[in-house]
Coordinates of C-alpha atoms in Angstrom, one line a residue:
X1 CA -46.6 -39.8 -64.7
X2 CA -44.7 -36.9 -66.2
X3 CA -43.9 -33.8 -64.2
X4 CA -45.3 -30.9 -66.2
X5 CA -43.4 -28.0 -64.6
X6 CA -44.5 -25.1 -66.8
X7 CA -48.3 -25.7 -66.2
X8 CA -47.8 -26.2 -62.4
X9 CA -45.6 -23.1 -62.0
X10 CA -48.0 -20.9 -64.0
X11 CA -50.9 -22.1 -61.9
X12 CA -49.0 -21.6 -58.7
X13 CA -47.8 -18.1 -59.6
X14 CA -51.2 -17.0 -60.8
X15 CA -52.6 -17.9 -57.4
X16 CA -49.9 -15.7 -55.8
X17 CA -50.1 -12.6 -58.1
X18 CA -47.3 -10.1 -57.5
X19 CA -45.3 -12.3 -55.2
X20 CA -41.8 -13.2 -56.4
X21 CA -40.2 -16.6 -56.1
X22 CA -36.7 -17.9 -57.0
X23 CA -36.4 -21.1 -59.1
X24 CA -35.2 -22.9 -56.0
X25 CA -38.3 -21.8 -54.0
X26 CA -40.5 -23.0 -56.8
X27 CA -38.6 -26.3 -57.0
X28 CA -39.0 -26.8 -53.2
X29 CA -42.8 -26.2 -53.6
X30 CA -42.9 -28.7 -56.5
X31 CA -41.3 -31.4 -54.2
X32 CA -43.8 -30.7 -51.4
X33 CA -46.9 -30.4 -53.6
X34 CA -46.3 -33.3 -56.0
X35 CA -44.3 -36.1 -54.2
X36 CA -45.6 -38.9 -56.3
X37 CA -44.7 -37.3 -59.6
X38 CA -41.3 -36.3 -58.2
X39 CA -40.7 -39.8 -57.1
X40 CA -41.6 -41.1 -60.6
X41 CA -39.1 -38.6 -62.1
X42 CA -36.4 -40.0 -59.7
X43 CA -37.1 -43.6 -60.8
X44 CA -37.0 -42.6 -64.5
X45 CA -33.6 -41.0 -63.9
X46 CA -32.1 -44.4 -63.1
X47 CA -32.2 -45.3 -66.7
X48 CA -30.1 -42.2 -67.6
X49 CA -26.6 -40.9 -67.0
X50 CA -27.9 -38.3 -64.4
X51 CA -29.3 -40.5 -61.6
X52 CA -31.2 -38.5 -59.0
X53 CA -30.4 -40.5 -56.0
X54 CA -31.5 -38.1 -53.2
X55 CA -33.8 -35.2 -52.6
X56 CA -31.0 -32.6 -53.1
X57 CA -30.1 -34.0 -56.5
X58 CA -33.7 -34.0 -57.5
X59 CA -34.2 -30.5 -56.2
X60 CA -31.2 -29.2 -58.2
X61 CA -32.4 -30.9 -61.4
X62 CA -35.8 -29.2 -61.0
X63 CA -34.2 -25.8 -60.4
X64 CA -32.1 -26.3 -63.6
X65 CA -35.2 -27.3 -65.6
X66 CA -37.1 -24.2 -64.4
X67 CA -34.3 -22.0 -65.5
X68 CA -34.0 -23.6 -68.9
X69 CA -37.8 -23.3 -69.4
X70 CA -38.0 -19.6 -68.6
X71 CA -38.8 -18.6 -72.2
X72 CA -41.3 -21.4 -72.6
X73 CA -43.0 -20.3 -69.4
X74 CA -43.3 -16.8 -70.7
X75 CA -44.5 -17.9 -74.1
X76 CA -47.3 -19.9 -72.5
X77 CA -48.4 -17.1 -70.2
X78 CA -47.7 -13.4 -71.1
X79 CA -48.5 -12.5 -67.5
X80 CA -45.5 -14.4 -66.2
X81 CA -42.5 -12.1 -65.7
X82 CA -39.0 -12.4 -64.4
X83 CA -36.5 -10.1 -62.7
X84 CA -32.9 -9.9 -63.7
X85 CA -31.1 -10.0 -60.4
X86 CA -29.3 -13.2 -59.3
X87 CA -31.0 -15.4 -58.3
X88 CA -33.7 -14.4 -60.9
X89 CA -37.3 -14.3 -59.5
X90 CA -40.5 -15.4 -61.2
X91 CA -43.9 -13.7 -60.7
X92 CA -47.3 -13.4 -62.3
X93 CA -49.1 -10.1 -62.9
X94 CA -51.9 -8.9 -65.0
X95 CA -50.7 -5.3 -64.7
X96 CA -49.3 -3.5 -67.7
X97 CA -45.6 -2.4 -67.5
X98 CA -46.7 1.2 -66.9
X99 CA -49.1 0.1 -64.1
X100 CA -46.2 -1.8 -62.5
X101 CA -44.2 1.4 -62.4
X102 CA -47.1 3.4 -60.9
X103 CA -47.6 0.7 -58.3
X104 CA -44.0 0.7 -57.4
X105 CA -43.9 4.4 -56.9
X106 CA -47.2 4.5 -55.1
X107 CA -47.3 5.9 -51.5
X108 CA -49.8 3.3 -50.4
X109 CA -48.3 1.2 -47.6
X110 CA -48.1 -2.6 -47.7
X111 CA -47.7 -4.9 -44.8
X112 CA -45.5 -7.9 -45.5
X113 CA -47.2 -11.1 -44.0
X114 CA -44.4 -13.5 -45.1
X115 CA -41.1 -13.5 -46.9
X116 CA -42.8 -13.5 -50.4
X117 CA -45.2 -10.7 -49.7
X118 CA -44.9 -7.5 -51.7
X119 CA -42.7 -5.1 -49.8
X120 CA -42.8 -1.5 -51.1
X121 CA -39.8 0.8 -50.7
X122 CA -39.8 4.5 -51.4
X123 CA -37.3 6.0 -53.7
X124 CA -35.8 7.8 -50.7
X125 CA -35.0 4.4 -49.2
X126 CA -32.7 3.7 -52.1
X127 CA -30.3 6.5 -51.3
X128 CA -28.9 5.1 -48.1
X129 CA -28.8 1.6 -49.7
X130 CA -26.8 3.0 -52.6
X131 CA -24.5 4.9 -50.2
X132 CA -23.8 1.7 -48.3
X133 CA -22.9 -0.1 -51.5
X134 CA -20.6 2.7 -52.8
X135 CA -18.7 2.7 -49.6
X136 CA -18.4 -1.1 -49.4
X137 CA -17.5 -1.5 -53.1
X138 CA -15.4 1.6 -53.9
X139 CA -14.7 3.3 -50.6
X140 CA -16.2 6.6 -51.9
X141 CA -18.2 9.2 -50.1
X142 CA -21.7 10.0 -51.4
X143 CA -24.1 12.9 -50.9
X144 CA -27.9 13.2 -51.5
X145 CA -28.9 16.0 -53.9
X146 CA -32.3 17.2 -52.8
X147 CA -34.1 19.0 -55.7
X148 CA -36.3 20.7 -53.1
X149 CA -33.3 22.7 -52.1
X150 CA -33.2 24.3 -55.6
X151 CA -34.0 27.8 -56.6
X152 CA -36.3 26.8 -59.5
X153 CA -36.0 30.3 -60.8
X154 CA -36.3 29.1 -64.4
X155 CA -40.0 28.2 -63.9
X156 CA -41.9 24.9 -64.4
X157 CA -39.6 22.2 -66.0
X158 CA -36.8 24.7 -66.2
X159 CA -34.5 22.4 -64.4
X160 CA -36.0 19.1 -65.5
X161 CA -33.5 16.2 -65.5
X162 CA -30.8 18.6 -64.2
X163 CA -30.1 17.1 -60.8
X164 CA -28.9 13.6 -60.0
X165 CA -30.3 11.9 -56.9
X166 CA -26.8 11.1 -55.4
X167 CA -23.3 12.3 -56.1
X168 CA -20.0 11.0 -54.9
X169 CA -16.3 11.9 -54.8
X170 CA -13.6 9.3 -55.2
X171 CA -10.3 10.1 -53.5
X172 CA -7.5 8.9 -55.9
X173 CA -4.8 9.7 -53.3
X174 CA -5.8 7.3 -50.6
X175 CA -2.8 4.9 -51.1
X176 CA -0.3 7.6 -52.1
X177 CA 2.8 8.4 -50.1
X178 CA 2.6 11.9 -48.5
X179 CA 5.5 13.1 -50.7
X180 CA 3.5 12.2 -53.8
X181 CA 0.5 14.0 -52.5
X182 CA 2.5 17.1 -51.8
X183 CA 4.0 16.9 -55.3
X184 CA 0.6 16.5 -57.0
X185 CA -0.7 19.4 -54.8
X186 CA 2.0 21.7 -56.3
X187 CA 1.3 20.5 -59.9
X188 CA -2.5 20.8 -59.5
X189 CA -3.1 17.4 -61.0
X190 CA -6.3 15.5 -60.6
X191 CA -6.8 13.8 -57.3
X192 CA -10.5 12.9 -57.5
X193 CA -13.1 11.4 -59.7
X194 CA -16.7 12.5 -59.5
X195 CA -19.7 10.2 -59.8
X196 CA -23.4 10.8 -60.5
X197 CA -26.4 8.5 -59.8
X198 CA -30.0 8.5 -60.8
X199 CA -32.1 6.0 -58.7
X200 CA -35.4 4.3 -59.6
X201 CA -37.5 1.7 -57.8
X202 CA -38.3 -0.3 -60.9
X203 CA -37.2 -0.3 -64.5
X204 CA -39.1 -2.2 -67.2
X205 CA -39.9 -1.9 -70.8
X206 CA -42.2 1.0 -70.3
X207 CA -39.7 3.4 -68.7
X208 CA -36.2 2.0 -69.6
X209 CA -35.4 4.7 -72.2
X210 CA -36.9 7.6 -70.2
X211 CA -34.9 6.7 -67.1
X212 CA -31.8 6.0 -69.1
X213 CA -31.8 9.4 -70.8
X214 CA -32.7 11.1 -67.5
X215 CA -29.4 9.7 -66.2
X216 CA -27.6 10.8 -69.4
X217 CA -28.9 14.3 -68.9
X218 CA -28.2 14.8 -65.2
X219 CA -24.7 13.1 -65.2
X220 CA -23.2 14.9 -68.1
X221 CA -20.9 16.9 -65.8
X222 CA -19.4 13.9 -64.0
X223 CA -16.5 11.4 -64.7
X224 CA -18.9 8.5 -64.2
X225 CA -22.7 8.4 -64.6
X226 CA -24.9 5.6 -63.4
X227 CA -28.6 4.6 -63.5
X228 CA -29.6 2.6 -60.4
X229 CA -32.7 0.5 -59.7
X230 CA -33.9 -1.8 -57.0
X231 CA -35.6 -4.0 -59.6
X232 CA -35.0 -4.7 -63.3
X233 CA -37.8 -6.6 -65.0
X234 CA -37.2 -8.6 -68.2
X235 CA -34.2 -9.7 -70.2
X236 CA -35.2 -7.5 -73.1
X237 CA -35.1 -4.5 -70.7
X238 CA -31.5 -5.5 -69.7
X239 CA -30.6 -5.8 -73.3
X240 CA -31.9 -2.3 -74.1
X241 CA -29.8 -0.9 -71.3
X242 CA -26.7 -2.6 -72.7
X243 CA -27.4 -1.1 -76.1
X244 CA -27.9 2.4 -74.8
X245 CA -24.9 2.1 -72.5
X246 CA -22.7 1.2 -75.4
X247 CA -23.8 4.4 -77.1
X248 CA -23.7 6.8 -74.2
X249 CA -21.5 5.3 -71.5
X250 CA -23.9 5.3 -68.6
X251 CA -23.6 2.4 -66.3
X252 CA -26.2 0.4 -64.4
X253 CA -26.3 -0.8 -60.8
X254 CA -28.9 -3.3 -59.6
X255 CA -29.5 -2.6 -55.9
X256 CA -30.1 -5.4 -53.5
X257 CA -32.6 -3.9 -50.9
X258 CA -32.1 -6.8 -48.5
X259 CA -28.3 -6.7 -48.5
X260 CA -27.2 -3.4 -50.2
X261 CA -23.5 -4.2 -50.0
X262 CA -24.1 -7.2 -52.3
X263 CA -25.6 -5.1 -55.1
X264 CA -24.4 -5.6 -58.6
X265 CA -22.8 -3.4 -61.2
X266 CA -24.4 -5.0 -64.2
X267 CA -23.0 -2.5 -66.7
X268 CA -19.8 -0.5 -65.8
X269 CA -19.9 3.2 -66.8
X270 CA -17.4 4.6 -69.2
X271 CA -15.1 7.2 -67.7
X272 CA -15.2 10.8 -69.0
X273 CA -11.7 12.2 -68.3
X274 CA -12.9 15.8 -68.0
X275 CA -15.5 17.4 -65.8
X276 CA -18.0 19.6 -67.6
X277 CA -17.6 22.6 -65.4
X278 CA -20.2 24.7 -67.2
X279 CA -22.9 22.2 -66.3
X280 CA -21.5 21.9 -62.8
X281 CA -21.7 25.7 -62.5
X282 CA -25.3 25.5 -63.4
X283 CA -26.0 23.0 -60.7
X284 CA -24.1 25.1 -58.1
X285 CA -26.2 28.1 -59.0
X286 CA -29.5 26.2 -58.8
X287 CA -29.0 23.8 -55.8
X288 CA -27.5 24.3 -52.3
X289 CA -26.7 20.6 -51.8
X290 CA -24.6 20.5 -55.0
X291 CA -22.9 23.8 -53.9
X292 CA -22.0 22.0 -50.6
X293 CA -20.6 19.1 -52.6
X294 CA -18.3 21.3 -54.6
X295 CA -17.2 23.1 -51.5
X296 CA -16.2 19.7 -49.9
X297 CA -14.2 18.9 -53.0
X298 CA -12.5 22.3 -52.8
X299 CA -11.7 21.6 -49.2
X300 CA -10.2 18.3 -50.1
X301 CA -7.9 19.8 -52.7
X302 CA -6.8 22.5 -50.3
X303 CA -6.3 20.4 -47.2
X304 CA -6.2 16.8 -48.4
X305 CA -8.9 15.9 -45.9
X306 CA -12.4 14.6 -46.5
X307 CA -15.3 15.2 -44.1
X308 CA -18.1 12.8 -44.9
X309 CA -19.9 13.6 -41.6
X310 CA -20.8 17.0 -43.2
X311 CA -22.5 15.3 -46.1
X312 CA -26.2 14.3 -46.5
X313 CA -25.5 10.6 -46.4
X314 CA -23.1 9.4 -43.6
X315 CA -21.2 6.1 -43.9
X316 CA -19.3 4.8 -40.9
X317 CA -16.2 2.8 -41.5

């Protein structure tokens, strides 16, 4: 009695369309749903080097087999997809990639009935998550740039892809001795690095290039530019991001909506040593939030003090 994992998993996921399960959760279901076949697998293992003496060993073996069969699963069912966070999640959907994007960005509410039910966030939800991660990981202050606070005096699409969603200032002087700070103040050397972030709910094959080049466009002024997403679908999508990043230097952050401080920098951004002040000036002219951001940086250079409580996103230490 052989345990056909791929067929069982495809059938199970097809009955729970849109719901996402880790390999461990699928393995736990296999143990509960097919005890006789699992026991037969355990008995067969006694003739091999890897003896599955207990339930935990059997569970770990099934988890490993699910992971190793990912490509086989997807070749048997084109509707089976995986996410790229760790742990990777498996799900079944008949939607096209574009339809998934539209569903993710829909305003229709969904009530979660269990831990595997679809939970829909808004893009606005991502800003505070990103802010929490930036503070925990880098100790940097971030600010929301609301495009609704723009002049839009250039007409429809005149400012398309101009504004990032979130900006941040990194204080390079945090650990400096006061005498060094005073010296650098006199020499007008750099004391900050500026960051730019474009946030998306879901990135897959249908929107990976568009969202990436949106981040390229609206981060051209900053030292670091990042594309951020709450979900990344498909290893080929991740590979495309890696190729584009190598060419253009934009990094990628995969947000963890449940625990934002455990989000992952999957692709580090390449630093630009100089700020593009011409582009920054355009942003200041068009958007009040960005003007406030530049004023805070000016205040920091003049006084050495940062005032994150004045910013759009507040992080408490």
